[in-house]
Structures are given as C-alpha cells and as structure tokens.
PDB file of C-alpha atoms in Angstrom:
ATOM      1  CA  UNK A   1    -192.182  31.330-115.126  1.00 80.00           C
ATOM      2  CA  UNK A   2    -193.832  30.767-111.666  1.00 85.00           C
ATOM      3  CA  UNK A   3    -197.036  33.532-112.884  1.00 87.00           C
ATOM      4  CA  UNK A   4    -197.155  31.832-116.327  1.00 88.00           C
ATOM      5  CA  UNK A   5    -197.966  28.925-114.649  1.00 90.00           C
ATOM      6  CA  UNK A   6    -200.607  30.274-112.622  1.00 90.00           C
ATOM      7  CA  UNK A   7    -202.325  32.090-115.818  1.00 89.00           C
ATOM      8  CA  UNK A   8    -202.288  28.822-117.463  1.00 90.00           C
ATOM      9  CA  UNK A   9    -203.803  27.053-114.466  1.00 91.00           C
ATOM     10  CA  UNK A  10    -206.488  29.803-114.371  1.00 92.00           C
ATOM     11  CA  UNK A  11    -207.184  29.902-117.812  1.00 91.00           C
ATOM     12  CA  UNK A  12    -207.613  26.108-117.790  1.00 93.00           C
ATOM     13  CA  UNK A  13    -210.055  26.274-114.030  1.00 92.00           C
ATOM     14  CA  UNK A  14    -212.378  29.104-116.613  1.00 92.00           C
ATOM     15  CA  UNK A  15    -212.479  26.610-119.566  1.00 91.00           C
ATOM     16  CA  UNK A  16    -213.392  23.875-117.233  1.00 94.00           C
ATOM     17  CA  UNK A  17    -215.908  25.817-115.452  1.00 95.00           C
ATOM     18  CA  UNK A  18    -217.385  27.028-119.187  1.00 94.00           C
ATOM     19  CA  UNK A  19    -217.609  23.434-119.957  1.00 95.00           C
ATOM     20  CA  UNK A  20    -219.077  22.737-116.918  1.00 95.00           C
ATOM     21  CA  UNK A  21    -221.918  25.408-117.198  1.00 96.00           C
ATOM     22  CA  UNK A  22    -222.292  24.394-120.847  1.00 95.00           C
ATOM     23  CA  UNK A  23    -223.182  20.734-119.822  1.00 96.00           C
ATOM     24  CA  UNK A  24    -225.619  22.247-116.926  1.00 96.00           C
ATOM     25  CA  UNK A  25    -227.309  24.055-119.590  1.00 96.00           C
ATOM     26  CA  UNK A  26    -227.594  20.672-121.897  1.00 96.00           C
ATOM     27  CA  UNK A  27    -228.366  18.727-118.974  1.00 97.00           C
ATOM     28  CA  UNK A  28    -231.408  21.282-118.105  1.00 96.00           C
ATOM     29  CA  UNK A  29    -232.735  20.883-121.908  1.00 96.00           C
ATOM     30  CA  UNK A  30    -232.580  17.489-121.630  1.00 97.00           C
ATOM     31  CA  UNK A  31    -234.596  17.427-118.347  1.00 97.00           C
ATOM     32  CA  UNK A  32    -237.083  20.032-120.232  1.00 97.00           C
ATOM     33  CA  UNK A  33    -236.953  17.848-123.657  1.00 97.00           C
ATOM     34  CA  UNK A  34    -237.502  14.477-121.528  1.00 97.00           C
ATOM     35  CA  UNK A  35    -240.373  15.815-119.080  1.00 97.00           C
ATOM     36  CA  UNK A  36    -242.310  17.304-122.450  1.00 97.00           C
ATOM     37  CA  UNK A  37    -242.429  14.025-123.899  1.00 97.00           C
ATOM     38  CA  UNK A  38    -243.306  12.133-120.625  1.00 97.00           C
ATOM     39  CA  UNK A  39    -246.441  14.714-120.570  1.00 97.00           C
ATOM     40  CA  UNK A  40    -247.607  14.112-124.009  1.00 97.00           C
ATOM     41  CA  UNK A  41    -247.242  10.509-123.815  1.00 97.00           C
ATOM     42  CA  UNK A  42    -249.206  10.691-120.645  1.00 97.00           C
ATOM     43  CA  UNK A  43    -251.714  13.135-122.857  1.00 96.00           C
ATOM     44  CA  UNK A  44    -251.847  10.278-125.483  1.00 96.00           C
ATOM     45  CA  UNK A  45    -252.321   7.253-122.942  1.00 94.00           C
ATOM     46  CA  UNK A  46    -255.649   9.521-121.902  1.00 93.00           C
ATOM     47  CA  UNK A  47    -256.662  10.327-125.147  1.00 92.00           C
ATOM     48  CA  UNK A  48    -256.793   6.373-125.810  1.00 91.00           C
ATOM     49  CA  UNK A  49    -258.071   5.495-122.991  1.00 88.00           C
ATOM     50  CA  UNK A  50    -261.374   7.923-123.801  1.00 87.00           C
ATOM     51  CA  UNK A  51    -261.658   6.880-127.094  1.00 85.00           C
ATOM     52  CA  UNK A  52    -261.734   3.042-126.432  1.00 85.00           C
ATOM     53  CA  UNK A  53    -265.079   4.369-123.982  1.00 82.00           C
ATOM     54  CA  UNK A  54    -266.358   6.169-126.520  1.00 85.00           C
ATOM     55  CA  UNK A  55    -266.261   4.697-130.047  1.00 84.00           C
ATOM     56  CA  UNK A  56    -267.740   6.196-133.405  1.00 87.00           C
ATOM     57  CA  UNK A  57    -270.312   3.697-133.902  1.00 89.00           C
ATOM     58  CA  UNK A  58    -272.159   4.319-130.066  1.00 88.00           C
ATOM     59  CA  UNK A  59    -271.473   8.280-131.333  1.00 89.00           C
ATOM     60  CA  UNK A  60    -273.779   7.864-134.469  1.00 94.00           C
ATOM     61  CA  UNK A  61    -276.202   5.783-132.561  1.00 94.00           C
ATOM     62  CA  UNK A  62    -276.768   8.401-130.032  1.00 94.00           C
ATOM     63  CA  UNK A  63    -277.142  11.135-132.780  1.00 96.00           C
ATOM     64  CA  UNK A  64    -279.591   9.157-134.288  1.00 96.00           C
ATOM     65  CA  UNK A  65    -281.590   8.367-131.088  1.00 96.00           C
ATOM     66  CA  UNK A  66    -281.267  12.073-130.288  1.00 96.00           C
ATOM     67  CA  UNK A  67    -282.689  12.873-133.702  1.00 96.00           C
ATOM     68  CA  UNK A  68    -285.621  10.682-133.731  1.00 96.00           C
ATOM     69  CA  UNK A  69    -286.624  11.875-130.124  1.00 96.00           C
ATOM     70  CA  UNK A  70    -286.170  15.488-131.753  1.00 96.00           C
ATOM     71  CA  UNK A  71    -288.913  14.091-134.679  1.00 95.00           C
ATOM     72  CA  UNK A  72    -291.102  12.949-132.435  1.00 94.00           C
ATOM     73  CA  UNK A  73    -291.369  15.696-129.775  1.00 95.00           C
ATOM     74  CA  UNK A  74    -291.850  18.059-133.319  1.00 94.00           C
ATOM     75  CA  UNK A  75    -294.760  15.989-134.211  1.00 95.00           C
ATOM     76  CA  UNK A  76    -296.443  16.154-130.617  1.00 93.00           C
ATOM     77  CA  UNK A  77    -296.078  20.009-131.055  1.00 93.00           C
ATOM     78  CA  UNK A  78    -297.453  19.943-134.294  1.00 90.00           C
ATOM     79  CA  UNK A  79    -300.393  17.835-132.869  1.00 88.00           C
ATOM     80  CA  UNK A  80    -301.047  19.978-129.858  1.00 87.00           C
ATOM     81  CA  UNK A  81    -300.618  23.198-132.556  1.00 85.00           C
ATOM     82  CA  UNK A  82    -303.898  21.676-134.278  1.00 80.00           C
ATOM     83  CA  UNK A  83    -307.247  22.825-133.891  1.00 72.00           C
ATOM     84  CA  UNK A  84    -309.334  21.444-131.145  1.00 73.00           C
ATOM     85  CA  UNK A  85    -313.374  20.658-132.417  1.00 67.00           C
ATOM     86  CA  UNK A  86    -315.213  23.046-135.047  1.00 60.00           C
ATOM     87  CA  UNK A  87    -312.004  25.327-134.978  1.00 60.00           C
ATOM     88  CA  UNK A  88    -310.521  22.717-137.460  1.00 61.00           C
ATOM     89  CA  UNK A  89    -313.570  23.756-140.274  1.00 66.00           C
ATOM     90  CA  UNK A  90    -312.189  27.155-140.932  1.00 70.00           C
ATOM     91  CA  UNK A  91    -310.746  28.129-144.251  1.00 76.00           C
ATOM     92  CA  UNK A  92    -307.502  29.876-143.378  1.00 81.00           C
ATOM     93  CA  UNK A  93    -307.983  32.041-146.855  1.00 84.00           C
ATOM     94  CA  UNK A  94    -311.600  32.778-145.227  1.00 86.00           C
ATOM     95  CA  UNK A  95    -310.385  33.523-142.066  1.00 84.00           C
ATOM     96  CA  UNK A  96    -307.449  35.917-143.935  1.00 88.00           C
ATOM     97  CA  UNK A  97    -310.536  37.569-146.264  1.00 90.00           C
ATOM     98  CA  UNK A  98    -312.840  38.083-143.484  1.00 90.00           C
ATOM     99  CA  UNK A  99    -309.828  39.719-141.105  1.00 89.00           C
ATOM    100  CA  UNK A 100    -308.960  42.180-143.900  1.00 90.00           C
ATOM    101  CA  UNK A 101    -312.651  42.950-144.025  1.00 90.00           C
ATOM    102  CA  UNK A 102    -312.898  44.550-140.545  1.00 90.00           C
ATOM    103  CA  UNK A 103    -309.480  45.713-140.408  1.00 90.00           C
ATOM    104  CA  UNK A 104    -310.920  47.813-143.596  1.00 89.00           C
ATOM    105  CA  UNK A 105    -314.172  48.708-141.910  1.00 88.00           C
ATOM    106  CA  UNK A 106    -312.229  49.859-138.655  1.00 87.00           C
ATOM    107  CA  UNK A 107    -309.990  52.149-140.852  1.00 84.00           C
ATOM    108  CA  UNK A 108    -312.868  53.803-142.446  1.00 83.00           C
ATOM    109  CA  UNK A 109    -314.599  54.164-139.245  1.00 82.00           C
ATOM    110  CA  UNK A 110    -311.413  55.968-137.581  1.00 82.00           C
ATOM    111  CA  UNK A 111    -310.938  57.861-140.919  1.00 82.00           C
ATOM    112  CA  UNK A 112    -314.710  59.171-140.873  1.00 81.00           C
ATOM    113  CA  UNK A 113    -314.931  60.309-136.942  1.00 76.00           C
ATOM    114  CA  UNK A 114    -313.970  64.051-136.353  1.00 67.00           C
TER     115      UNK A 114
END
C-alpha cells in the first residue's frame, strides 16, 4: 500500500514536471512570437519615418531635374561634336564618295605591285 503510494506520488512529480516543461516551451514561443513583432514594428516605425523625408512628389521632381540636366549636358556634347570653321561645308555623302575613291585607288595600287 505504502509503494503504491509512492508510484502514485512519482507518477504525479513526472506529470507535473511535463507540464512544467510544456509551459517553458510555450513561454519561450511566446518570448520568440512577442520579440518578432516588437522588431517589425520597430522596422515599420523606420520605414515611416523615411518615407515622411522622402515623399513621391520631391522623388519625381528630382527625376525630372536629373533628366533635364541629362538634356542639356547631351546638347553641349552635340555642340562641341560640331564642326569648328570651313569643316562645317563638307558634304558627308562627298566626303563618303571621295574616301571610297582612294580606298579603291590604294587597293589597285597594292594589287598591281609585285
């Protein structure tokens, strides 16, 4: 009577010790479970906090001032790229013809030497 006593009393101790480990384990998940949500709320107060300094409307006025500063550095290029003085009178078909011509005269010349 005395031993079945003391089984029961053990078996009860490993139940409460089960139950005890069970609510560590929920208690750690919980702890996990609240610090994940503390961190993505802090993630989110951020994320606000850069988009009130940064709003679309400043976003597509910098793209635009970006792009017209683009335009107009193209067009100096295309300025500079011109020709300077009596350069500009050429015929660029003329100036094509009158390369082919020597090209053609060069070729013939290497073709006729021994």
């Amino acid at each position: 009577l005395k031993r079945k006593r003391l089984y029961e009393q053990i078996e009860q101790l490993g139940n409460f010790q089960l139950r005890i480990h069970d609510q560590m384990i929920m208690l750690e998940g919980a702890k996990a479970t609240t610090e994940t949500v503390a961190a993505l709320r802090t993630g989110a107060s951020a994320m606000k906090a850069m988009q009130k300094a940064t709003n679309i409307d400043d976003v597509d006025k910098t793209m635009d001032e970006i792009n017209e500063q683009t335009d107009n550095l193209r067009q100096i290029q295309e300025a500079l790229a011109q020709p300077i003085g009596g350069a500009a009178d050429f015929d660029e078909d003329e100036l094509e013809a009158e390369l082919e011509e020597l090209e053609g005269a060069e070729l013939e010349e290497q073709l006729l030497q021994p």
